[in-house]
XYZ file of C-alpha atoms in Angstrom:
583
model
C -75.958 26.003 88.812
C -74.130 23.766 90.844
C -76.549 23.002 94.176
C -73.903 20.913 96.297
C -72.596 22.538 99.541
C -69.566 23.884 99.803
C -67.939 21.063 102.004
C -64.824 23.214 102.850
C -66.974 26.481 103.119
C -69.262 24.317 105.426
C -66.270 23.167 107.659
C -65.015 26.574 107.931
C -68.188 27.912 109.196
C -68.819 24.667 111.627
C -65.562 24.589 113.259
C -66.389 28.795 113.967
C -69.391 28.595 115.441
C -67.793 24.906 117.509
C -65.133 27.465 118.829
C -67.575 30.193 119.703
C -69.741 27.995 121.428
C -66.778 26.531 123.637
C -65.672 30.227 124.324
C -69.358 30.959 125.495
C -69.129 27.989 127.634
C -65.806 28.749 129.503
C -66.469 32.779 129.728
C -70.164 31.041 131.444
C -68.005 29.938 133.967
C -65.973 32.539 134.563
C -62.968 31.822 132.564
C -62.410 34.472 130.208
C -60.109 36.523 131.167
C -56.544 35.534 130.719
C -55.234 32.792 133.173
C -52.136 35.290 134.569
C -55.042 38.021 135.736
C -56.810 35.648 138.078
C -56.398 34.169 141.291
C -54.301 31.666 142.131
C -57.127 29.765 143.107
C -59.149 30.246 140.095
C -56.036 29.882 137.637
C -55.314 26.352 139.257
C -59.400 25.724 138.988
C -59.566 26.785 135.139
C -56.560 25.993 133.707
C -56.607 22.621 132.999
C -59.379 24.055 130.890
C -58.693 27.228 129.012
C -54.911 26.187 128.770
C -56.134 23.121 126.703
C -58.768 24.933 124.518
C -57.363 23.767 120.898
C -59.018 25.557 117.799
C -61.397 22.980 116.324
C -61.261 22.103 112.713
C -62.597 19.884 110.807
C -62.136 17.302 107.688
C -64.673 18.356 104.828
C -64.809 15.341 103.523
C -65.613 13.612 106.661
C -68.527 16.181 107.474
C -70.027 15.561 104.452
C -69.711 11.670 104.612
C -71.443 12.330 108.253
C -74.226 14.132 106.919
C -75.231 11.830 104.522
C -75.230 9.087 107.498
C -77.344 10.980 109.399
C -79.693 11.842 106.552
C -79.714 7.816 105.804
C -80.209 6.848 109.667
C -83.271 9.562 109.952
C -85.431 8.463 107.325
C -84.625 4.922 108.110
C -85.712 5.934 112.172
C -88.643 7.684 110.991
C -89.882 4.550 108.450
C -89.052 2.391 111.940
C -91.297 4.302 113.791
C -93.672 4.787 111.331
C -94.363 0.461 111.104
C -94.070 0.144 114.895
C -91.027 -1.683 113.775
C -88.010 -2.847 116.471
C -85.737 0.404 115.693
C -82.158 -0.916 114.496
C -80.692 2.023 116.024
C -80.984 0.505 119.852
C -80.590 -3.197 118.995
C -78.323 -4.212 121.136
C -77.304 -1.414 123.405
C -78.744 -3.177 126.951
C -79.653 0.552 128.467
C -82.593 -0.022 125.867
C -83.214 -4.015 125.811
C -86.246 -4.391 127.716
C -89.424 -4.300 125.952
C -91.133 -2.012 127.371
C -88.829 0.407 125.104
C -90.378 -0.994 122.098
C -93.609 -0.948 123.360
C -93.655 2.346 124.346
C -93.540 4.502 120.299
C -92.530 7.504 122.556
C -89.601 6.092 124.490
C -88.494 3.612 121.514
C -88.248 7.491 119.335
C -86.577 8.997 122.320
C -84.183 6.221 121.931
C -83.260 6.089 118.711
C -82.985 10.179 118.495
C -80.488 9.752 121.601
C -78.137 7.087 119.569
C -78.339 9.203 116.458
C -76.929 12.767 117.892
C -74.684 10.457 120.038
C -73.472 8.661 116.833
C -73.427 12.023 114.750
C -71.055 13.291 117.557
C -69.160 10.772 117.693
C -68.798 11.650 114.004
C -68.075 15.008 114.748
C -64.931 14.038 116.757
C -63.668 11.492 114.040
C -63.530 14.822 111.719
C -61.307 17.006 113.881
C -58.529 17.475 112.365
C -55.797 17.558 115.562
C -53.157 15.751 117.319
C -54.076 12.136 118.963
C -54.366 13.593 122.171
C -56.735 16.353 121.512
C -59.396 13.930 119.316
C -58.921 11.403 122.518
C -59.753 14.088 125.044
C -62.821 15.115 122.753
C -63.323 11.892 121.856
C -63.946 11.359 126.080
C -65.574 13.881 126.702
C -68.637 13.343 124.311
C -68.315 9.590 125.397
C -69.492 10.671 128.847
C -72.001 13.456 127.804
C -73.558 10.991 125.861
C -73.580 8.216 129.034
C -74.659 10.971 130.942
C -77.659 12.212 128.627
C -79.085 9.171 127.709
C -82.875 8.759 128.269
C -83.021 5.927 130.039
C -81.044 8.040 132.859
C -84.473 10.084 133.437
C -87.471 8.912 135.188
C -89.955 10.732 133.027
C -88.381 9.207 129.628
C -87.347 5.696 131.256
C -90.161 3.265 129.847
C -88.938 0.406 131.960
C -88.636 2.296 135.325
C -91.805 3.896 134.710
C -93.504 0.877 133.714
C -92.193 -0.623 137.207
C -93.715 2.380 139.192
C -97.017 1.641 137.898
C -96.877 -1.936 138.917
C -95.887 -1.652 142.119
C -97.951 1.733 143.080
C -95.176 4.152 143.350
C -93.297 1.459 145.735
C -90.577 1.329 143.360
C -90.258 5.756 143.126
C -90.290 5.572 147.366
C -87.296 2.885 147.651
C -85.122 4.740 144.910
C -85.006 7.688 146.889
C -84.467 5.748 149.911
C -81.694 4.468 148.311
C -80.362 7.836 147.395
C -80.960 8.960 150.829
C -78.247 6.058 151.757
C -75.641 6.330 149.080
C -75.644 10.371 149.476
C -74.546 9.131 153.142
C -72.273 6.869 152.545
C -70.767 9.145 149.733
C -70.734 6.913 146.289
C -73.392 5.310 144.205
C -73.680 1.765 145.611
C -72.759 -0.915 143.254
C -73.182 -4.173 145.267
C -75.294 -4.533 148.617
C -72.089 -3.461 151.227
C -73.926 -4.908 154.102
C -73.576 -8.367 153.478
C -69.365 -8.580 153.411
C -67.278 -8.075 156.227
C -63.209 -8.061 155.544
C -62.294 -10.672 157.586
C -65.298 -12.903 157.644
C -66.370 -13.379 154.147
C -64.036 -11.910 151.985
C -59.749 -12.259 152.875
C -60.443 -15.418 154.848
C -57.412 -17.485 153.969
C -56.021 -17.800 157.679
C -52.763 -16.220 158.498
C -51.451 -13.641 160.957
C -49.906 -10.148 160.968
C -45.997 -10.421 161.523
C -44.898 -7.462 161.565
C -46.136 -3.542 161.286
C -45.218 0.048 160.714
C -47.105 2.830 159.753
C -47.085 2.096 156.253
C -48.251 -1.947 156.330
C -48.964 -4.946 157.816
C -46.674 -8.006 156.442
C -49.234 -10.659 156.449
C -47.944 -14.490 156.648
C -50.339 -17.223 155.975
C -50.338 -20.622 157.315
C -49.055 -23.485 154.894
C -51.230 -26.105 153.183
C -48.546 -28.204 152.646
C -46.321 -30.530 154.645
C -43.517 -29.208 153.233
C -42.512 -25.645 151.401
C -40.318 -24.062 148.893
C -37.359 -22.979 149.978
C -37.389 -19.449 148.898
C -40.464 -17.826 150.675
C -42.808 -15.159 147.952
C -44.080 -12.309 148.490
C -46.748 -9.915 147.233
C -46.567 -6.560 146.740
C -50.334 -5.305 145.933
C -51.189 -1.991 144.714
C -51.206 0.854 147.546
C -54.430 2.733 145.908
C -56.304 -0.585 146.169
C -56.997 -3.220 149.212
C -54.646 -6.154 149.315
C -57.799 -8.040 149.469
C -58.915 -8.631 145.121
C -55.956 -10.947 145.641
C -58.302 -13.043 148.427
C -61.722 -12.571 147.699
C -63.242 -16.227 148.104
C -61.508 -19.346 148.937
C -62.105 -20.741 145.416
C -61.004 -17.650 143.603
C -57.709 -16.626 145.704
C -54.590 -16.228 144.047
C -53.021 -16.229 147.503
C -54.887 -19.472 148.752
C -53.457 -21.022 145.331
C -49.601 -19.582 145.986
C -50.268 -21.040 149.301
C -51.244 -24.312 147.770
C -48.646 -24.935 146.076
C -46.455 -24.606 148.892
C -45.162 -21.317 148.642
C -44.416 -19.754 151.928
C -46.458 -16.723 151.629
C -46.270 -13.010 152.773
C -48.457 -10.060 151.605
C -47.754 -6.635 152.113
C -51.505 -4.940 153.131
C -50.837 -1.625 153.075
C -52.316 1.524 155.444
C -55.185 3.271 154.687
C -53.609 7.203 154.988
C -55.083 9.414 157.189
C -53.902 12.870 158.096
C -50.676 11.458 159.813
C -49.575 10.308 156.450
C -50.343 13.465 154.472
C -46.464 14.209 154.038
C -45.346 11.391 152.628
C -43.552 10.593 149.734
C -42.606 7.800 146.936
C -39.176 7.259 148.687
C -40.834 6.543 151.967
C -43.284 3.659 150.574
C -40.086 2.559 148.711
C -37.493 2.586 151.678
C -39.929 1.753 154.607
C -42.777 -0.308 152.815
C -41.171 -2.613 149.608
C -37.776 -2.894 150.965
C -38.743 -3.062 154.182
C -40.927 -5.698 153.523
C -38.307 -7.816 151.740
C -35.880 -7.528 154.650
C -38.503 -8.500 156.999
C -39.375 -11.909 154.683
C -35.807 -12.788 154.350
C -35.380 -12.253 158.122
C -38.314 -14.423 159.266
C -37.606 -17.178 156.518
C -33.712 -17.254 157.076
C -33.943 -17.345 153.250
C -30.825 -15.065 151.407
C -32.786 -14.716 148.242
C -36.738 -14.563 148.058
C -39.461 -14.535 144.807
C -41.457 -11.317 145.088
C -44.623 -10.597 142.802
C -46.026 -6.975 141.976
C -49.361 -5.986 141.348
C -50.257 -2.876 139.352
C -48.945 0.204 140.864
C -47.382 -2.122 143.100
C -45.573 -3.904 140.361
C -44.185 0.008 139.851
C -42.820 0.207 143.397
C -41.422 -3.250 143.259
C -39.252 -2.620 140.772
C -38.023 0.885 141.545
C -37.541 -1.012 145.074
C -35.170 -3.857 143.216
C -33.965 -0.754 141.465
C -32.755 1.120 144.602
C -31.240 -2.468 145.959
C -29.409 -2.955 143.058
C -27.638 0.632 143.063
C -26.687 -0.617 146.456
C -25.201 -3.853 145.037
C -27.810 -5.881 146.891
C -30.200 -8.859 144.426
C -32.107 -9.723 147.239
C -35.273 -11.609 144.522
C -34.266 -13.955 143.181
C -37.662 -13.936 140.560
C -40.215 -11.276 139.741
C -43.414 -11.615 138.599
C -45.104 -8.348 137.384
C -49.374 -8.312 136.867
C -50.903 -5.931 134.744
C -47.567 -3.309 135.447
C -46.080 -0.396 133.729
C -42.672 0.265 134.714
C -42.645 1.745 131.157
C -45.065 4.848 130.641
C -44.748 5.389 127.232
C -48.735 3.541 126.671
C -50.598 4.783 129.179
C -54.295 4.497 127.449
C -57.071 6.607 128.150
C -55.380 7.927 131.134
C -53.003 9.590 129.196
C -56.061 12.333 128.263
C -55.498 13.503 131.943
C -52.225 14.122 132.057
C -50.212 17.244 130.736
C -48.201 19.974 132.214
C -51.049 21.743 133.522
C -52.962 19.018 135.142
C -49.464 17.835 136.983
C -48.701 20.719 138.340
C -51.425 21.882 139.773
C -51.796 18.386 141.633
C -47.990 19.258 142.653
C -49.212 22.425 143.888
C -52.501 21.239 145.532
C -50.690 18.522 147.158
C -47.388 17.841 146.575
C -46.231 19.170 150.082
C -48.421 17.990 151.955
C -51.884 16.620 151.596
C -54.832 13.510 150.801
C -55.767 12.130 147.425
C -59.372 10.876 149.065
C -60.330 7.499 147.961
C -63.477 8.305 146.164
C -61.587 10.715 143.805
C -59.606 8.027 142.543
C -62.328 5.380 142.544
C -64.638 7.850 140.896
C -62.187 8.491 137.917
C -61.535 4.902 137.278
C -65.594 4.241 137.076
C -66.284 7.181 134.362
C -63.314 5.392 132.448
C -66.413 2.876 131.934
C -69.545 5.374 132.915
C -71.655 2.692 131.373
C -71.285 -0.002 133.458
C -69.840 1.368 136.293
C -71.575 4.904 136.617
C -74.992 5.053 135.229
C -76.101 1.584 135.155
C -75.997 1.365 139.251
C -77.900 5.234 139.083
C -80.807 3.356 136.888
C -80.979 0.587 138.994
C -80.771 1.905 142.579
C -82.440 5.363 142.293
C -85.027 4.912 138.776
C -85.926 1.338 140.047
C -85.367 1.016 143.162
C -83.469 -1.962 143.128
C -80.864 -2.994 145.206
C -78.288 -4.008 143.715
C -77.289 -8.065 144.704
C -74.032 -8.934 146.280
C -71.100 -9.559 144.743
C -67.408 -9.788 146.374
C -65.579 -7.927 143.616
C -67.707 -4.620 143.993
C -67.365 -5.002 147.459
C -63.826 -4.344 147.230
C -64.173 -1.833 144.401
C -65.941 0.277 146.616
C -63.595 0.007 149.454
C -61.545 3.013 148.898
C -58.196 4.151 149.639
C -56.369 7.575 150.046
C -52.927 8.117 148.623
C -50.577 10.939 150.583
C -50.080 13.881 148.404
C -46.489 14.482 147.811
C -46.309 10.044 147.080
C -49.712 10.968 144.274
C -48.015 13.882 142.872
C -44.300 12.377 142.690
C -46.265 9.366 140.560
C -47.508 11.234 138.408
C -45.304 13.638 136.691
C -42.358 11.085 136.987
C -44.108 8.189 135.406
C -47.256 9.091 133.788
C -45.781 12.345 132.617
C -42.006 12.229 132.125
C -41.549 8.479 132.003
C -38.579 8.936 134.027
C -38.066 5.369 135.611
C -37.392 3.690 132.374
C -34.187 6.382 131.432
C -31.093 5.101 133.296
C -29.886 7.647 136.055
C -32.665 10.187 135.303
C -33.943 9.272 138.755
C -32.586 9.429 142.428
C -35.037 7.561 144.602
C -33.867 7.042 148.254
C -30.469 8.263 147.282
C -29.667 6.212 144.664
C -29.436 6.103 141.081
C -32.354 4.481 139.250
C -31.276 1.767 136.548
C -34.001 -0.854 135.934
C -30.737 -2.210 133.496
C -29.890 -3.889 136.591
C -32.932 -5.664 137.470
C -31.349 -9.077 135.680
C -33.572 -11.711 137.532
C -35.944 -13.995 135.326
C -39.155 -12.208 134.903
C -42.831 -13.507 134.473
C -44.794 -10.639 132.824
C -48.893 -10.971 132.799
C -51.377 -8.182 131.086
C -54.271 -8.401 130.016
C -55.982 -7.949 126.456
C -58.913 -5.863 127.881
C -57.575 -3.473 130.500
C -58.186 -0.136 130.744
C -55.894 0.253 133.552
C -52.590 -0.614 132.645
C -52.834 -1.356 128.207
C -51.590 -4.389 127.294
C -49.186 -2.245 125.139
C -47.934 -0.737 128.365
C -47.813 -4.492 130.072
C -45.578 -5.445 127.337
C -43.289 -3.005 127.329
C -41.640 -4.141 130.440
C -40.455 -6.741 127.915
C -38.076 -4.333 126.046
C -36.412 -3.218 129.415
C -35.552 -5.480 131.756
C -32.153 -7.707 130.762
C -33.312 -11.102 132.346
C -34.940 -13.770 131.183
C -38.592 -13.361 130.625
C -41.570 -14.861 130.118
C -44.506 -12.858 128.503
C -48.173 -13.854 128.736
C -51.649 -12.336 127.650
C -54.801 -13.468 129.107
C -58.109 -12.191 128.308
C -60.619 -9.887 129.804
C -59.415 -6.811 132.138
C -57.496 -5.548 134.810
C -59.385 -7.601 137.573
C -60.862 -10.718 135.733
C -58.062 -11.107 134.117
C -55.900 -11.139 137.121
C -58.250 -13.612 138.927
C -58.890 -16.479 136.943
C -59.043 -19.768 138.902
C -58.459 -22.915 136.580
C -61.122 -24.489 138.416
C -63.791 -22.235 137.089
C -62.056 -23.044 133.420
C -62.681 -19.462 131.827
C -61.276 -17.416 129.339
C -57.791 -18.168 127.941
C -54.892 -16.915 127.537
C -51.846 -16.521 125.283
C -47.585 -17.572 124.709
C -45.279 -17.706 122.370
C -43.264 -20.820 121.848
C -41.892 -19.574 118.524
C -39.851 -16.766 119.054
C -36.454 -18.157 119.826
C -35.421 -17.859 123.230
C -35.714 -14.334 125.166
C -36.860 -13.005 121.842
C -39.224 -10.237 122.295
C -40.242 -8.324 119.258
C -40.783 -4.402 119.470
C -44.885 -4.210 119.918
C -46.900 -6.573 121.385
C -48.845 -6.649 118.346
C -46.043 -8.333 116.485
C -45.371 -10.679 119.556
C -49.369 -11.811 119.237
C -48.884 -12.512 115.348
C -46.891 -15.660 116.258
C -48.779 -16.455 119.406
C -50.770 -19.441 120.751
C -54.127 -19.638 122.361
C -54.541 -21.897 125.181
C -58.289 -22.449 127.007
C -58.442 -21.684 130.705
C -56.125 -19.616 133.166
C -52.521 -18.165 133.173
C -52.101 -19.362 136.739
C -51.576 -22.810 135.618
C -48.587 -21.827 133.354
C -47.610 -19.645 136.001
C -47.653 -21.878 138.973
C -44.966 -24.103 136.514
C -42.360 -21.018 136.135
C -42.511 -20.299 139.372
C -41.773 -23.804 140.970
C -38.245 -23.654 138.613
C -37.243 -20.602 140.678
C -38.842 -21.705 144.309
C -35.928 -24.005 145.615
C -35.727 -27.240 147.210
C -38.626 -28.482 149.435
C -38.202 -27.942 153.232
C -40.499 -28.783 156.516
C -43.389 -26.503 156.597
C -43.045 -23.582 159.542
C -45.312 -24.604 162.475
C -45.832 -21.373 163.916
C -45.600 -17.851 162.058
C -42.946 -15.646 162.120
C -40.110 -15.638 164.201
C -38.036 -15.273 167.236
C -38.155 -11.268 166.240
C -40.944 -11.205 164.181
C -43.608 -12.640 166.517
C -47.282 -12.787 165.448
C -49.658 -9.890 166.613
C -52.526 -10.477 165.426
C -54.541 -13.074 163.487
C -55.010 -11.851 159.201
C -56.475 -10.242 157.748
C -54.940 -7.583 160.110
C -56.429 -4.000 161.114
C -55.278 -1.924 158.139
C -57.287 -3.437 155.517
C -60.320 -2.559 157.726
C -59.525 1.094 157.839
C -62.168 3.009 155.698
C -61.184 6.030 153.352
């Protein structure tokens, strides 16, 4: 008699009980009677959830593979703990590094049982059989049960915090919860000590002065570091859901200091911080009164007919739906773009793209779209459980379990620093890039009246992503390659959306990537065929940057000796009031 399971049999039955036990969950919570029968309230609430409840099932094969891991992986965790042996299954995996989990036979099994089921579900996911998108959603959702489940998350399994309260008689217990106490005030899990950075003092110091201002941004100017300038004046266009200020951090690691440097005369747009006054505004309005406004303004204070403009995640997005709307108008006011870790293609999106389907953009349309705040700490909470890990958990550990506090560091500073987005503008984003991909089909789009054809945007082009974001793929960098006409330049560095963006050559880190073989304006299809043929080079992109841009700056001419101009007088010194705004 044949004793093997039935692996199909098995996978029937599993992927039964998996949708029974996901129907329990969601009738737990009130959700099962059909959508059209509730609320509107509750069907907004619950149906991003019951309209995206896919019947699970499941590879035999696969389950049965998984099984026999797990059976291999048990016995091999129970001979580990048996010898008092360093347990293979947490080698590695820093939550667990310190010894007192392998001192500790109780918290070292605790471990090791956590990365098993977190492993075997893992497994689980890899047998679904389903479309891309479902496994990915699964696929993140287990990621951050298993983040937020693991042991060393819990005082009374945490061998390392324990083994702190001990030594320091409790001391350690009393300042976690005074650190709770403070970050349940301040409204999100500390990351860096806050108190030691002030905007304007130690971080965005690079002196300037505010030229001009609306109720959408301040048009910073800074003051030259060089006798004489390029002719055609730059200027950034940061993202909107983000302070200007990643872009000016410390003297030695600011990209603007280094434009600056290189005698560029340089503008940044630093963008409001929305408050209630805002809550009606849309994607035209930061287009029309923000990018191009911002443009005119350069041009008029430099005297300059053409300018080089540079756009910086989502702000790379509004920059060139900006040049967009100017070209429909027959004006080519840039005369070079430079795009950093931008989409203006939507087709790779990443892991974002588990958010975003019909249901989840409408009922942002209908939350907000009228009229309304995205709050700061929504967005800035979503991008941290992209990497719960590091960003999430690690800080809860350490602050609260601990009672650390955690030690300055400029670029958490700013990550914290939260801004709000106005409704209609958030939900206009989302369903016509992230969801419809609309910007990249000629004339599918009417932005400020006109016509959207990024066909037009023929200026050379220096495109940056890089290899490690989880922001803005480097897939989704690259594609900007396949639709813009101009002449390009593509480059990869390495890292992620922020460290690869600011990478001083001083500090000579990291690398990055070109391709000198492809003949001339070549771009291949994927970036993974453009990276077959390309070359590594040690150190930073800005170098190779700073050299394509200096083609398209102009002739040199005297340095300004005062900011602004006879219309655009200074008001007040940078960084400017805006930036300080809180969320």
């Amino acid at each position: 008699m044949n004793s093997e399971p039935n692996w199909a049999h098995a996978a029937q039955q599993l992927q039964e009980t998996f949708n029974e036990s996901l129907r329990q969950a969601f009738s737990a919570i009130g959700a099962p009677a059909p959508v059209r029968e509730m609320s509107g309230a509750a069907q907004h609430a619950l149906a991003p959830f019951t309209n995206a409840l896919p019947e699970m099932r499941f590879d035999a094969g696969k389950l049965q593979a998984l099984q026999q891991r797990c059976i291999e992986d048990l016995s091999a965790m129970w001979n580990q703990c048996l010898q008092a042996a360093p347990d293979t299954l947490i080698h590695g995996d820093r939550r667990f590094s310190a010894e007192a989990w392998n001192a500790n036979p109780l918290a070292k099994f605790s471990a090791a049982a956590y990365m098993l089921n977190t492993r075997m579900l893992m497994g689980l996911v890899d047998a679904v059989e389903g479309d891309a998108k479902t496994r990915a959603r699964l696929r993140f959702g287990v990621e951050q049960w298993a983040a937020a489940s693991a042991p060393s998350n819990f005082l009374a399994l945490n061998a390392e915090a324990l083994q702190k309260a001990i030594a320091t008689q409790g001391e350690s217990i009393g300042k976690g919860l005074q650190n709770l106490m403070h970050d349940m005030r301040q409204g999100h899990v500390s990351m860096t000590d806050e108190s030691v950075f002030e905007v304007g003092k130690n971080v965005a110091t690079t002196e300037g002065a505010v030229v001009f201002e609306n109720e959408f941004f301040q048009l910073l100017e800074y003051k030259p570091l060089t006798a004489k300038v390029h002719e055609k004046p730059f200027l950034f266009v940061p993202p909107c859901i983000n302070k200007y200020y990643i872009l000016d951090l410390q003297p030695e690691n600011s990209l603007i200091r280094h434009v600056v440097s290189e005698g560029h005369r340089t503008f940044v747009i630093s963008w409001r911080n929305p408050d209630a006054s805002m809550s009606t505004k849309t994607w035209d309005d930061y287009i029309e009164h923000a990018a191009i406004k911002a443009i005119e303004v350069v041009q008029d204070i430099s005297g300059a007919k053409t300018i080089n403009a540079l756009g910086f995640c989502v702000g790379g997005t509004i920059l060139g739906t900006a040049l967009a709307v100017l070209a429909a108008r027959g004006e080519k006011p840039v005369s070079s773009l430079t795009l950093l870790t931008s989409m203006l293609d939507f087709s790779d999106t990443g892991i974002l793209d588990i958010f975003i389907d019909e249901t989840s953009v409408k009922y942002r349309e209908d939350e907000m779209g009228k009229g309304g705040l995205l709050k700061g700490q929504e967005l800035a909470s979503t991008f941290s459980f992209l990497r719960p890990n590091e960003l999430v958990w690690n800080y809860v550990v350490g602050n609260y379990l601990k009672g650390e506090t955690p030690p300055p560091f400029d670029l958490l500073y700013w990550n914290s620093d939260s801004t709000n987005l106005p409704g209609p503008f958030y939900a206009w984003y989302l369903r016509n890039t992230y969801f419809e991909n609309r910007l990249v089909q000629p004339g599918k789009l009417t932005v400020c009246g006109e016509k959207i054809d990024l066909g037009r945007l023929d200026m050379p082009t220096y495109i940056y992503g890089s290899r490690e974001d989880h922001i803005v793929p480097i897939g989704g960098a690259y594609a900007s390659t396949q639709r813009l006409p101009g002449k390009k330049r593509f480059v990869m560095g390495a890292s992620g959306h922020i460290a690869g963006v600011i990478n001083p050559p001083a500090k000579k880190k990291r690398s990055y990537w070109t391709n000198e073989k492809l003949p001339a304006n070549t771009f291949p299809a994927s970036h993974a065929q453009w990276l077959d043929s390309a070359t590594e080079h040690p150190g930073s992109w800005w170098t190779d940057w700073s050299a394509w841009l200096k083609k398209h700056a102009g002739k040199q001419v005297a340095a300004p000796r005062a900011y602004g101009s006879r219309t655009h007088k200074a008001i007040e010194a940078a960084p400017g009031r805006y930036v300080k705004a809180k969320a």
